[in-house]
């Protein structure tokens, strides 16, 4: 149940993040209302999912899926770059999410030490930072 809520929340994050382009800086009423609604629903579902999941895992997965989905939506909807280096960076983010999900025991040990999903988050942050670098150039 909590994972389903998290996946729906992540899908809504993609909707609102990609939808920002259609709001034209929140100057268009209906796209702005849709983005605001998707944003509120996404955050609410993330909060509900976090009731039954570790917050580090829930937030990292939500952010990772949102970042990858939004990048892919940008490629598909807005003709953004699909350069191999950019796609490799997207793959790093996916790898980070898979790492967080694949190694829950690793998470449990880090959590017991007062740490969070360091390895997965590090891969995701690296992928996002490099992806942003390719987007800006």
mmCIF file of C-alpha atoms in Angstrom:
data_model
loop_
_atom_site.group_PDB
_atom_site.id
_atom_site.type_symbol
_atom_site.label_atom_id
_atom_site.label_comp_id
_atom_site.label_asym_id
_atom_site.label_seq_id
_atom_site.Cartn_x
_atom_site.Cartn_y
_atom_site.Cartn_z
ATOM 1 C CA UNK A 1 0.000 0.000 0.000
ATOM 2 C CA UNK A 2 2.732 2.493 0.978
ATOM 3 C CA UNK A 3 4.796 1.679 -2.107
ATOM 4 C CA UNK A 4 1.750 2.178 -4.324
ATOM 5 C CA UNK A 5 1.140 5.593 -2.774
ATOM 6 C CA UNK A 6 4.797 6.462 -3.297
ATOM 7 C CA UNK A 7 4.712 5.464 -6.969
ATOM 8 C CA UNK A 8 1.563 7.521 -7.557
ATOM 9 C CA UNK A 9 3.185 10.454 -5.739
ATOM 10 C CA UNK A 10 6.270 10.133 -7.957
ATOM 11 C CA UNK A 11 4.115 10.031 -11.097
ATOM 12 C CA UNK A 12 2.357 13.195 -9.948
ATOM 13 C CA UNK A 13 5.746 14.806 -9.341
ATOM 14 C CA UNK A 14 6.584 14.181 -12.990
ATOM 15 C CA UNK A 15 3.230 15.712 -13.993
ATOM 16 C CA UNK A 16 3.715 18.900 -12.009
ATOM 17 C CA UNK A 17 7.401 19.329 -12.821
ATOM 18 C CA UNK A 18 6.913 18.863 -16.561
ATOM 19 C CA UNK A 19 3.693 20.859 -16.372
ATOM 20 C CA UNK A 20 5.568 23.923 -15.141
ATOM 21 C CA UNK A 21 6.575 24.552 -18.752
ATOM 22 C CA UNK A 22 2.904 24.876 -19.744
ATOM 23 C CA UNK A 23 2.143 27.452 -17.027
ATOM 24 C CA UNK A 24 4.456 30.009 -18.684
ATOM 25 C CA UNK A 25 5.604 31.281 -15.299
ATOM 26 C CA UNK A 26 2.164 30.775 -13.733
ATOM 27 C CA UNK A 27 0.607 33.262 -16.149
ATOM 28 C CA UNK A 28 -1.850 30.701 -17.578
ATOM 29 C CA UNK A 29 -4.727 29.864 -15.236
ATOM 30 C CA UNK A 30 -5.667 26.261 -16.084
ATOM 31 C CA UNK A 31 -2.175 24.845 -16.460
ATOM 32 C CA UNK A 32 -1.228 26.622 -13.219
ATOM 33 C CA UNK A 33 -4.192 25.104 -11.378
ATOM 34 C CA UNK A 34 -3.339 21.653 -12.723
ATOM 35 C CA UNK A 35 0.307 21.994 -11.664
ATOM 36 C CA UNK A 36 -0.682 23.238 -8.208
ATOM 37 C CA UNK A 37 -3.151 20.384 -7.774
ATOM 38 C CA UNK A 38 -0.630 17.766 -8.901
ATOM 39 C CA UNK A 39 1.971 19.279 -6.577
ATOM 40 C CA UNK A 40 -0.355 19.203 -3.569
ATOM 41 C CA UNK A 41 -1.487 15.650 -4.333
ATOM 42 C CA UNK A 42 2.102 14.488 -4.840
ATOM 43 C CA UNK A 43 3.267 15.901 -1.515
ATOM 44 C CA UNK A 44 0.219 14.545 0.314
ATOM 45 C CA UNK A 45 0.720 11.047 -1.079
ATOM 46 C CA UNK A 46 4.431 11.217 -0.232
ATOM 47 C CA UNK A 47 3.487 12.071 3.349
ATOM 48 C CA UNK A 48 1.048 9.147 3.512
ATOM 49 C CA UNK A 49 3.640 6.774 2.011
ATOM 50 C CA UNK A 50 6.199 7.931 4.574
ATOM 51 C CA UNK A 51 3.941 6.676 7.357
ATOM 52 C CA UNK A 52 4.961 3.125 6.472
ATOM 53 C CA UNK A 53 8.365 3.631 4.819
ATOM 54 C CA UNK A 54 11.630 5.077 6.071
ATOM 55 C CA UNK A 55 11.634 8.763 5.087
ATOM 56 C CA UNK A 56 15.130 8.552 3.587
ATOM 57 C CA UNK A 57 14.031 5.763 1.274
ATOM 58 C CA UNK A 58 10.654 7.307 0.440
ATOM 59 C CA UNK A 59 12.050 10.742 -0.349
ATOM 60 C CA UNK A 60 15.029 9.435 -2.320
ATOM 61 C CA UNK A 61 12.837 7.147 -4.443
ATOM 62 C CA UNK A 62 10.223 9.897 -4.964
ATOM 63 C CA UNK A 63 12.889 12.395 -5.990
ATOM 64 C CA UNK A 64 14.745 9.918 -8.195
ATOM 65 C CA UNK A 65 11.667 8.780 -10.068
ATOM 66 C CA UNK A 66 10.552 12.386 -10.424
ATOM 67 C CA UNK A 67 13.932 13.530 -11.740
ATOM 68 C CA UNK A 68 14.222 10.713 -14.259
ATOM 69 C CA UNK A 69 10.602 10.983 -15.352
ATOM 70 C CA UNK A 70 10.828 14.746 -15.749
ATOM 71 C CA UNK A 71 14.063 14.475 -17.737
ATOM 72 C CA UNK A 72 12.474 11.886 -20.026
ATOM 73 C CA UNK A 73 9.326 13.994 -20.352
ATOM 74 C CA UNK A 74 11.528 16.932 -21.353
ATOM 75 C CA UNK A 75 13.144 14.814 -24.050
ATOM 76 C CA UNK A 76 9.793 13.565 -25.323
ATOM 77 C CA UNK A 77 7.579 16.643 -24.927
ATOM 78 C CA UNK A 78 9.991 19.549 -25.324
ATOM 79 C CA UNK A 79 12.626 18.116 -27.646
ATOM 80 C CA UNK A 80 15.357 18.464 -25.011
ATOM 81 C CA UNK A 81 18.735 16.857 -25.567
ATOM 82 C CA UNK A 82 18.998 13.076 -25.574
ATOM 83 C CA UNK A 83 22.784 13.116 -25.833
ATOM 84 C CA UNK A 84 24.472 9.901 -24.691
ATOM 85 C CA UNK A 85 26.182 11.655 -21.776
ATOM 86 C CA UNK A 86 22.838 13.027 -20.576
ATOM 87 C CA UNK A 87 21.210 9.599 -20.844
ATOM 88 C CA UNK A 88 24.141 8.127 -18.906
ATOM 89 C CA UNK A 89 23.491 10.620 -16.121
ATOM 90 C CA UNK A 90 19.833 9.654 -16.076
ATOM 91 C CA UNK A 91 21.010 6.042 -15.764
ATOM 92 C CA UNK A 92 23.081 7.036 -12.707
ATOM 93 C CA UNK A 93 19.938 8.326 -11.033
ATOM 94 C CA UNK A 94 18.088 5.101 -11.867
ATOM 95 C CA UNK A 95 21.045 3.139 -10.464
ATOM 96 C CA UNK A 96 20.818 5.112 -7.231
ATOM 97 C CA UNK A 97 17.106 4.372 -6.840
ATOM 98 C CA UNK A 98 17.664 0.681 -7.577
ATOM 99 C CA UNK A 99 20.517 0.629 -5.066
ATOM 100 C CA UNK A 100 18.293 2.057 -2.363
ATOM 101 C CA UNK A 101 15.571 -0.486 -3.105
ATOM 102 C CA UNK A 102 17.864 -3.447 -3.706
ATOM 103 C CA UNK A 103 19.905 -3.156 -0.538
ATOM 104 C CA UNK A 104 17.406 -2.570 2.276
ATOM 105 C CA UNK A 105 19.758 -4.333 4.702
ATOM 106 C CA UNK A 106 22.407 -1.744 3.846
ATOM 107 C CA UNK A 107 19.845 0.936 4.649
ATOM 108 C CA UNK A 108 18.993 -0.724 7.963
ATOM 109 C CA UNK A 109 22.645 -0.806 9.026
ATOM 110 C CA UNK A 110 23.196 2.832 8.042
ATOM 111 C CA UNK A 111 19.957 3.849 9.743
ATOM 112 C CA UNK A 112 21.059 2.102 12.926
ATOM 113 C CA UNK A 113 24.244 4.192 12.795
ATOM 114 C CA UNK A 114 22.191 7.366 12.342
ATOM 115 C CA UNK A 115 22.958 7.675 8.633
ATOM 116 C CA UNK A 116 20.627 7.517 5.616
ATOM 117 C CA UNK A 117 20.840 5.969 2.161
ATOM 118 C CA UNK A 118 24.304 7.369 1.510
ATOM 119 C CA UNK A 119 25.349 5.228 -1.448
ATOM 120 C CA UNK A 120 22.089 5.511 -3.363
ATOM 121 C CA UNK A 121 21.659 9.188 -2.616
ATOM 122 C CA UNK A 122 25.266 9.861 -3.629
ATOM 123 C CA UNK A 123 24.695 8.218 -7.005
ATOM 124 C CA UNK A 124 21.427 10.110 -7.477
ATOM 125 C CA UNK A 125 22.971 13.447 -6.516
ATOM 126 C CA UNK A 126 25.906 12.811 -8.843
ATOM 127 C CA UNK A 127 23.537 11.948 -11.676
ATOM 128 C CA UNK A 128 21.346 14.987 -11.022
ATOM 129 C CA UNK A 129 24.325 17.353 -10.735
ATOM 130 C CA UNK A 130 25.902 16.112 -13.938
ATOM 131 C CA UNK A 131 22.516 16.093 -15.684
ATOM 132 C CA UNK A 132 21.988 19.714 -14.662
ATOM 133 C CA UNK A 133 25.446 20.526 -16.020
ATOM 134 C CA UNK A 134 24.527 19.034 -19.377
ATOM 135 C CA UNK A 135 21.179 20.822 -19.354
ATOM 136 C CA UNK A 136 22.741 24.215 -18.695
ATOM 137 C CA UNK A 137 25.403 23.875 -21.379
#
